């Protein structure tokens, strides 16, 4: 049957999208408050630089996670929103957040026990 071209592993492709430092934060921000302009997004994603936000948005657009819409106002502005694929990441980012919460709590407890 042949392997029909070597397809990327599903886990790898998911990790490439949500595994970058800022991607999950951008996705969550757009999920909860989108659509958002560049500056609003920059303010709500604490600590991200213009350059990194711009590169992250480009990457997420290429992967069909984020849509970029030019709003024909005066002045013209750009808004970012999640695509259907982006919205479907809710389960993934929620699971990451919950796991991270449990992990950080457990590590803090371990540290407290070991420092006494």
XYZ file of N, CA and C in Angstrom:
348
model
N 0.803 -1.208 0.000
C 0.000 0.000 0.000
C 0.852 1.281 0.000
N 2.108 1.217 0.349
C 2.957 2.412 0.397
C 2.520 3.316 1.538
N 3.360 4.254 1.919
C 2.975 5.049 3.079
C 2.400 6.405 2.688
N 2.137 6.621 1.415
C 1.469 7.829 0.965
C 2.206 9.109 1.341
N 3.515 9.072 1.285
C 4.296 10.237 1.703
C 4.386 10.234 3.215
N 5.543 10.573 3.764
C 5.677 10.478 5.212
C 5.000 11.677 5.856
N 3.909 11.411 6.505
C 3.126 12.435 7.169
C 3.744 12.742 8.524
N 3.683 13.995 8.919
C 4.164 14.380 10.253
C 3.330 13.676 11.316
N 3.938 13.389 12.444
C 3.170 12.768 13.516
C 2.188 13.800 14.076
N 0.954 13.353 14.397
C -0.041 14.283 14.938
C 0.437 14.988 16.211
N 1.138 14.278 17.065
C 1.626 14.871 18.307
C 2.668 15.951 18.009
N 3.536 15.679 17.041
C 4.579 16.641 16.667
C 3.970 17.925 16.123
N 2.971 17.783 15.252
C 2.381 18.978 14.644
C 1.648 19.815 15.695
N 0.995 19.163 16.641
C 0.325 19.890 17.724
C 1.357 20.599 18.591
N 2.435 19.898 18.913
C 3.497 20.482 19.739
C 4.139 21.683 19.046
N 4.267 21.634 17.714
C 4.855 22.761 16.983
C 3.970 24.000 17.074
N 2.663 23.795 17.159
C 1.742 24.928 17.224
C 1.629 25.477 18.635
N 1.403 24.605 19.627
C 1.202 25.103 20.995
C 2.474 25.059 21.832
N 3.541 24.496 21.274
C 4.781 24.347 22.035
C 5.665 25.578 22.020
N 5.380 26.533 21.154
C 6.155 27.772 21.153
C 5.705 28.604 22.340
N 6.650 29.287 22.942
C 6.394 29.995 24.203
C 5.126 30.851 24.186
N 4.914 31.644 23.133
C 3.842 32.636 23.144
C 2.552 32.155 22.484
N 2.631 31.122 21.676
C 1.449 30.693 20.914
C 0.217 30.400 21.771
N 0.353 29.593 22.837
C -0.847 29.314 23.635
C -1.447 30.574 24.258
N -0.598 31.517 24.668
C -1.089 32.751 25.278
C -1.863 33.587 24.259
N -1.366 33.637 23.031
C -2.049 34.376 21.958
C -3.389 33.711 21.658
N -3.382 32.387 21.552
C -4.609 31.641 21.266
C -5.656 31.877 22.356
N -5.247 31.789 23.613
C -6.185 31.979 24.725
C -6.737 33.412 24.722
N -5.866 34.373 24.477
C -6.297 35.779 24.458
C -7.350 36.006 23.367
N -7.110 35.448 22.187
C -8.065 35.601 21.083
C -9.346 34.815 21.356
N -9.203 33.690 22.045
C -10.354 32.853 22.390
C -11.284 33.613 23.344
N -10.681 34.268 24.332
C -11.468 34.926 25.374
C -11.889 36.342 24.997
N -11.046 37.063 24.240
C -11.300 38.489 23.999
C -11.284 38.916 22.537
N -11.091 37.979 21.626
C -10.938 38.323 20.217
C -12.236 38.720 19.568
N -12.204 39.260 18.363
C -10.991 39.637 17.639
C -10.297 40.864 18.258
N -8.984 40.914 18.085
C -8.185 41.982 18.673
C -7.217 42.572 17.663
N -6.948 43.858 17.826
C -5.908 44.504 17.041
C -4.540 44.166 17.615
N -3.501 44.489 16.864
C -2.131 44.166 17.253
C -1.776 44.741 18.624
N -2.077 46.043 18.833
C -1.689 46.692 20.095
C -2.447 46.136 21.297
N -3.729 45.833 21.098
C -4.512 45.231 22.189
C -3.934 43.871 22.557
N -3.574 43.118 21.541
C -3.001 41.791 21.751
C -1.669 41.920 22.492
N -0.857 42.887 22.069
C 0.448 43.095 22.697
C 0.290 43.454 24.182
N -0.690 44.298 24.504
C -0.911 44.680 25.900
C -1.369 43.502 26.745
N -2.204 42.640 26.166
C -2.768 41.556 26.968
C -1.841 40.349 27.085
N -0.905 40.201 26.153
C 0.083 39.124 26.271
C 1.324 39.733 26.915
N 1.368 39.643 28.229
C 2.359 40.348 29.030
C 3.790 39.949 28.675
N 4.606 40.951 28.346
C 6.032 40.703 28.155
C 6.458 40.356 26.744
N 5.537 40.315 25.786
C 5.920 39.965 24.414
C 6.361 41.228 23.663
N 7.395 41.093 22.833
C 7.863 42.237 22.053
C 7.085 42.320 20.736
N 7.117 43.489 20.100
C 6.458 43.675 18.797
C 6.932 42.630 17.796
N 8.257 42.457 17.748
C 8.856 41.554 16.768
C 8.365 40.120 16.970
N 8.383 39.660 18.217
C 7.983 38.285 18.514
C 6.483 38.089 18.290
N 5.682 39.081 18.667
C 4.235 38.985 18.423
C 3.958 38.904 16.928
N 4.629 39.742 16.167
C 4.451 39.759 14.722
C 4.834 38.414 14.102
N 5.986 37.869 14.517
C 6.439 36.561 14.004
C 5.480 35.450 14.419
N 4.997 35.508 15.661
C 4.070 34.489 16.156
C 2.759 34.523 15.379
N 2.246 35.723 15.134
C 0.998 35.857 14.377
C 1.166 35.357 12.945
N 2.325 35.668 12.333
C 2.599 35.169 10.974
C 2.593 33.645 10.958
N 3.262 33.051 11.941
C 3.351 31.600 12.035
C 1.953 30.987 12.228
N 1.171 31.570 13.124
C -0.174 31.052 13.387
C -1.103 31.243 12.183
N -0.866 32.299 11.409
C -1.643 32.488 10.174
C -1.283 31.431 9.138
N 0.018 31.179 8.977
C 0.470 30.163 8.021
C -0.107 28.794 8.344
N -0.326 28.540 9.627
C -0.847 27.244 10.070
C -2.372 27.220 10.153
N -3.016 28.302 9.685
C -4.481 28.398 9.644
C -5.127 28.346 11.032
N -4.420 28.926 12.030
C -4.934 28.999 13.397
C -5.523 30.390 13.653
N -4.896 31.396 13.033
C -5.315 32.787 13.206
C -5.647 33.396 11.851
N -6.715 34.194 11.840
C -7.106 34.976 10.665
C -6.704 36.421 10.870
N -6.251 37.059 9.798
C -5.910 38.486 9.832
C -6.894 39.196 8.910
N -7.641 40.140 9.473
C -8.639 40.864 8.688
C -8.304 42.344 8.678
N -8.283 42.941 7.484
C -8.065 44.378 7.378
C -9.429 45.054 7.431
N -9.614 45.923 8.421
C -10.869 46.652 8.597
C -10.732 48.006 7.903
N -11.613 48.263 6.957
C -11.503 49.453 6.119
C -12.079 50.684 6.805
N -11.566 50.973 7.991
C -11.949 52.183 8.716
C -11.014 53.313 8.317
N -11.209 54.457 8.925
C -10.217 55.511 8.818
C -9.703 55.764 10.228
N -8.448 55.513 10.573
C -7.467 54.841 9.708
C -7.745 53.342 9.584
N -7.207 52.760 8.536
C -7.339 51.316 8.316
C -6.697 50.591 9.493
N -7.343 49.539 9.968
C -6.751 48.766 11.069
C -6.842 47.278 10.752
N -6.073 46.519 11.497
C -6.004 45.075 11.292
C -6.502 44.387 12.552
N -7.301 43.349 12.372
C -7.783 42.566 13.509
C -7.392 41.113 13.336
N -7.073 40.494 14.457
C -6.724 39.082 14.468
C -7.807 38.308 15.202
N -8.168 37.161 14.657
C -9.168 36.307 15.298
C -8.772 34.851 15.055
N -9.403 33.952 15.798
C -9.118 32.529 15.613
C -9.940 31.970 14.459
N -9.333 31.067 13.726
C -10.068 30.304 12.725
C -10.799 29.176 13.468
N -11.527 28.371 12.736
C -12.186 27.221 13.349
C -11.151 26.283 13.984
N -10.033 26.101 13.298
C -8.953 25.257 13.850
C -8.391 25.863 15.117
N -8.269 27.182 15.135
C -7.778 27.869 16.322
C -8.718 27.675 17.500
N -10.034 27.792 17.235
C -11.016 27.608 18.302
C -10.984 26.187 18.854
N -10.676 25.230 17.987
C -10.622 23.840 18.436
C -9.424 23.562 19.343
N -8.496 24.506 19.424
C -7.358 24.344 20.348
C -7.758 24.583 21.799
N -9.016 24.992 22.030
C -9.456 25.272 23.400
C -9.204 24.092 24.332
N -9.546 22.894 23.886
C -9.328 21.700 24.711
C -7.853 21.510 25.043
N -7.001 21.772 24.057
C -5.562 21.575 24.236
C -4.995 22.587 25.227
N -5.297 23.876 25.018
C -4.724 24.896 25.901
C -5.317 24.825 27.308
N -6.577 24.428 27.415
C -7.195 24.260 28.737
C -6.504 23.126 29.491
N -6.270 22.022 28.797
C -5.576 20.885 29.415
C -4.164 21.276 29.835
N -3.465 22.040 28.983
C -2.113 22.494 29.316
C -2.129 23.363 30.570
N -3.110 24.263 30.645
C -3.222 25.172 31.780
C -3.492 24.398 33.066
N -4.430 23.448 33.003
C -4.781 22.663 34.197
C -3.609 21.804 34.655
N -2.923 21.180 33.692
C -1.769 20.357 34.042
C -0.675 21.229 34.667
N -0.427 22.397 34.077
C 0.596 23.314 34.577
C 0.304 23.769 36.000
N -0.985 24.012 36.261
C -1.420 24.422 37.603
C -1.088 23.335 38.630
N -1.455 22.088 38.314
C -1.189 20.962 39.228
C 0.318 20.762 39.421
N 1.054 20.871 38.322
C 2.497 20.679 38.355
C 3.171 21.733 39.238
N 2.821 23.009 39.006
C 3.430 24.094 39.791
C 3.095 23.964 41.279
N 1.835 23.587 41.582
C 1.436 23.378 42.978
C 2.259 22.267 43.619
N 2.401 21.154 42.907
C 3.150 20.005 43.435
C 4.623 20.362 43.653
N 5.218 21.091 42.705
C 6.618 21.484 42.835
C 6.813 22.436 44.017
N 5.867 23.342 44.237
C 5.935 24.284 45.349
C 5.836 23.514 46.676
N 4.939 22.496 46.719
C 4.816 21.679 47.926
C 6.095 20.925 48.211
N 6.688 20.325 47.173
C 7.945 19.583 47.323
C 9.028 20.509 47.873
N 9.105 21.700 47.318
C 10.117 22.655 47.722
C 9.934 23.032 49.194
N 8.683 23.267 49.580
C 8.374 23.640 50.972
C 8.762 22.508 51.931
N 8.477 21.263 51.538
C 8.823 20.118 52.388
C 10.331 19.950 52.512
N 11.038 20.175 51.392
C 12.479 19.935 51.383
C 13.282 21.069 52.003
N 12.669 22.245 52.143
C 13.439 23.372 52.679
C 13.300 23.457 54.216
N 12.388 22.615 54.799
C 12.171 22.681 56.245
C 13.245 21.945 56.937
